[in-house]
mmCIF file of C-alpha atoms and ligand atoms in Angstrom:
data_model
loop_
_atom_site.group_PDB
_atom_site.id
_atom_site.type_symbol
_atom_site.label_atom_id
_atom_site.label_comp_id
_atom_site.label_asym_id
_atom_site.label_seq_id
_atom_site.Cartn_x
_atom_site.Cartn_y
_atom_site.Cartn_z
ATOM 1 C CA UNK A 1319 0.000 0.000 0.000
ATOM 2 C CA UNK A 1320 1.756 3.657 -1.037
ATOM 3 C CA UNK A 1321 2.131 5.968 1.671
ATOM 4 C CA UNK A 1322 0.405 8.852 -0.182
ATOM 5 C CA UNK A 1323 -1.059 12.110 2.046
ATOM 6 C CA UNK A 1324 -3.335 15.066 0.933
ATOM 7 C CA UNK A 1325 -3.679 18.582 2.512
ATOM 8 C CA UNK A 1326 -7.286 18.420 4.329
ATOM 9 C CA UNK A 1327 -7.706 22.150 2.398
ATOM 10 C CA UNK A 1328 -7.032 20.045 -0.381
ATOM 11 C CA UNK A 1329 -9.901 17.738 0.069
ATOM 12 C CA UNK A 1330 -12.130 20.542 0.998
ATOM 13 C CA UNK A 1331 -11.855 22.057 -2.066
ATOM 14 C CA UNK A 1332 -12.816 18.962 -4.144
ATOM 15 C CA UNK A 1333 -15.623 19.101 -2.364
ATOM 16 C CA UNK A 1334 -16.511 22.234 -2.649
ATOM 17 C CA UNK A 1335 -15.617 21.925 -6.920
ATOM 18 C CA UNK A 1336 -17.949 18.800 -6.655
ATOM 19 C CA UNK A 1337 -20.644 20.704 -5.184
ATOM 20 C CA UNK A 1338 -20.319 24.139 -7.077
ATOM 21 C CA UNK A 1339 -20.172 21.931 -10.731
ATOM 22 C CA UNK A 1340 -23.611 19.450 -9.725
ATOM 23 C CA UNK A 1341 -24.769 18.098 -11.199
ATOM 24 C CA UNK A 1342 -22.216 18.066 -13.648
ATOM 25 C CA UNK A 1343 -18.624 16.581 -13.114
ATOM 26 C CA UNK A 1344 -15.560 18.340 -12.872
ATOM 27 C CA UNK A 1345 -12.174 17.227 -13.607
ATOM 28 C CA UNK A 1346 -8.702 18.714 -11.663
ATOM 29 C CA UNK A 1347 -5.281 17.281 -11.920
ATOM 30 C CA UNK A 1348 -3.370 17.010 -8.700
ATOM 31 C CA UNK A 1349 -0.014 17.960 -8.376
ATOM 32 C CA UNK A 1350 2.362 16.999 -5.083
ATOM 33 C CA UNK A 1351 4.193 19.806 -3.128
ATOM 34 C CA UNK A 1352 7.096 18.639 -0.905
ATOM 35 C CA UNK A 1353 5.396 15.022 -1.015
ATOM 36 C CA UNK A 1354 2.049 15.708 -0.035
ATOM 37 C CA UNK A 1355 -0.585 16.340 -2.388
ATOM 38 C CA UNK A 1356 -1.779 19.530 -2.258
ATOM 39 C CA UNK A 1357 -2.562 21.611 -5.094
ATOM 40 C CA UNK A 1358 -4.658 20.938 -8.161
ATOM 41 C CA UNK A 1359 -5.502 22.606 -11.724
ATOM 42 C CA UNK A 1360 -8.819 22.359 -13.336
ATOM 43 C CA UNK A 1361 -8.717 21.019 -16.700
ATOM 44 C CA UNK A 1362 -9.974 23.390 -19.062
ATOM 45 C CA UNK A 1363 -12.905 22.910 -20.977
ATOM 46 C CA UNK A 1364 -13.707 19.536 -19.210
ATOM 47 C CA UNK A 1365 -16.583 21.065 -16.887
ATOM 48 C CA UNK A 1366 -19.235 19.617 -19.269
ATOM 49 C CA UNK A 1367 -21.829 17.256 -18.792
ATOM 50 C CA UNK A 1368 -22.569 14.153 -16.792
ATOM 51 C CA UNK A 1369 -20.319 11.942 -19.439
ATOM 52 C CA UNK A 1370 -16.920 11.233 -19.029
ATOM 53 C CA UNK A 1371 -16.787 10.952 -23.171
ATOM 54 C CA UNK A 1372 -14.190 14.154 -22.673
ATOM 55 C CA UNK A 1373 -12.018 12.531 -20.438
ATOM 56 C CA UNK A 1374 -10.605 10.381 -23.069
ATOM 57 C CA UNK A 1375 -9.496 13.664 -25.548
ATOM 58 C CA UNK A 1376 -8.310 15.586 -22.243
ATOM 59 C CA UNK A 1377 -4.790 16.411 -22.431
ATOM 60 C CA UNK A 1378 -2.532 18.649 -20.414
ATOM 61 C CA UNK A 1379 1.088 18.918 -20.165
ATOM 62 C CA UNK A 1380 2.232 16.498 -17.012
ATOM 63 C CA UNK A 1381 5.264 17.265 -14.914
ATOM 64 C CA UNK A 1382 7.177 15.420 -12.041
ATOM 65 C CA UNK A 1383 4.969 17.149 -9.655
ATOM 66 C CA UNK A 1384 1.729 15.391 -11.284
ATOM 67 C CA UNK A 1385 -0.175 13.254 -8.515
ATOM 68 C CA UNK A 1386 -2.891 12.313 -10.611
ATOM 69 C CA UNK A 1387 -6.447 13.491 -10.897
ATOM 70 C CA UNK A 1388 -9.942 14.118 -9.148
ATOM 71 C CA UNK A 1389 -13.457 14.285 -10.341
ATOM 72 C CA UNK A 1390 -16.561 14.263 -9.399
ATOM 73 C CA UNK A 1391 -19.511 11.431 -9.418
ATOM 74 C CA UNK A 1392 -22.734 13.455 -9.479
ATOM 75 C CA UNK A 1393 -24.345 9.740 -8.951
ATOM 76 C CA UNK A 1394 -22.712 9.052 -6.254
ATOM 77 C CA UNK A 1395 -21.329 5.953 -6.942
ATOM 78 C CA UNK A 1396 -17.941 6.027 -5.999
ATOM 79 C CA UNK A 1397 -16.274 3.925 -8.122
ATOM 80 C CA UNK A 1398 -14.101 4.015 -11.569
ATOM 81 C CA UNK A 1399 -16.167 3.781 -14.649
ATOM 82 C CA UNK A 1400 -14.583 1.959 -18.108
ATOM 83 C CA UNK A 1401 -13.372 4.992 -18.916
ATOM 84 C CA UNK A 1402 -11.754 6.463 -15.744
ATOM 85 C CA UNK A 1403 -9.781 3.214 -15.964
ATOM 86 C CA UNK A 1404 -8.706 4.216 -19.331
ATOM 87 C CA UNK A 1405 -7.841 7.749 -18.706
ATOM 88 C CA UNK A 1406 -6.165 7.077 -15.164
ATOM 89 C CA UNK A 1407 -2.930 5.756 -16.574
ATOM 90 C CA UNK A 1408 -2.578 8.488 -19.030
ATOM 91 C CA UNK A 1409 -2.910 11.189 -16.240
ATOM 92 C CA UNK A 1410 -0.712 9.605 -13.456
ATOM 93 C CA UNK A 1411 -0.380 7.162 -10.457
ATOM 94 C CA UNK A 1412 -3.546 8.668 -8.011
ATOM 95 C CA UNK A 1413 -6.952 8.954 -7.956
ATOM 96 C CA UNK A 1414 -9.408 10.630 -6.292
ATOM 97 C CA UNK A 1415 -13.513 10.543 -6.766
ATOM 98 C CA UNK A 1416 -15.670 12.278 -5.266
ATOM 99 C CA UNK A 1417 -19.205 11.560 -5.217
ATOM 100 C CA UNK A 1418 -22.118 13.332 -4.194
ATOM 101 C CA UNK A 1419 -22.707 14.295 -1.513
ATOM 102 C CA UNK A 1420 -19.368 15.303 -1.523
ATOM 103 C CA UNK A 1421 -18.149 14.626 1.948
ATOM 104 C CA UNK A 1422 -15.815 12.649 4.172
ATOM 105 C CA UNK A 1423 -17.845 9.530 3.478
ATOM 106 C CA UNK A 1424 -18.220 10.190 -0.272
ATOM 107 C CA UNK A 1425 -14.208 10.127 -1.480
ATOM 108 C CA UNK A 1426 -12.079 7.302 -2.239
ATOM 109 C CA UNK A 1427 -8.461 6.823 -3.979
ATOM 110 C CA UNK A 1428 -7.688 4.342 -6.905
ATOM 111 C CA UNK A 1429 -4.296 3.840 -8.143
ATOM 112 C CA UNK A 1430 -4.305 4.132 -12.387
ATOM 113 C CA UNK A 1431 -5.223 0.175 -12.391
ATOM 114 C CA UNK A 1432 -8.575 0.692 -10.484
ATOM 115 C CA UNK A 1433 -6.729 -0.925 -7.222
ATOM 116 C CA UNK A 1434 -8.314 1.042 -3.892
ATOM 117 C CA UNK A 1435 -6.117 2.842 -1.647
ATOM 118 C CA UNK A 1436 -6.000 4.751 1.333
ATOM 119 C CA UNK A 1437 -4.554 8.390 1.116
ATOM 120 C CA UNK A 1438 -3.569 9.725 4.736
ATOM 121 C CA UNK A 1439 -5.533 13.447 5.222
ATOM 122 C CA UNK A 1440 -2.967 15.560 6.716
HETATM 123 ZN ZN1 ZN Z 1640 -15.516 8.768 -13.223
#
């Protein structure tokens, strides 16, 4: 299991994003600072509708400092769908979704093979 942290400000803000864009998804990359994961951009033009049919054109120059991404479930299910499974790997090695009702109980991590994980809030 990776040891893999994320600022709680962080996760508040995902939350926030998954509330602000319902019920539509939105889609953030994360990037690490000093180890812990703690910043994120949003992907432009990717704040569309409920599909995830743009995930699999999005494209946005990745650096060493890439985590991975986040979006949102509007659903709720918290799970990765087909295609999350085919973007993750593109879009590096952590995931986070966040379904509605976008709280504590409504996140969980994937690595880019769909495997859960725990990420330490810090
Ligand atoms: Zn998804």
């Amino acid at each position: 299991m990776p040891d893999v942290k994320i600022r709680r400000e962080l996760l508040d803000t995902l939350f926030a994003l998954g509330k602000s864009q319902h019920p539509n998804e939105f889609l953030a990359i994360l990037k690490f600072k000093n180890g812990v994961i703690e910043e994120l951009e949003l992907a432009p033009g990717t704040i569309s509708g409920r599909s995830s049919a743009s995930f699999d054109t999005f494209m946005m120059p990745l650096d060493t400092n890439t985590a991975g991404s986040a979006h949102s479930h509007p659903s709720g299910a918290v799970r990765p769908s087909e295609a999350d499974l085919r973007f993750f790997p593109k879009t590096g090695k952590y995931h986070i979704i966040v379904g509605a009702p976008y709280n504590d109980d409504t996140w969980k991590a994937f690595m880019a093979n769909g495997e859960q994980i725990s990420i330490e809030v810090v």
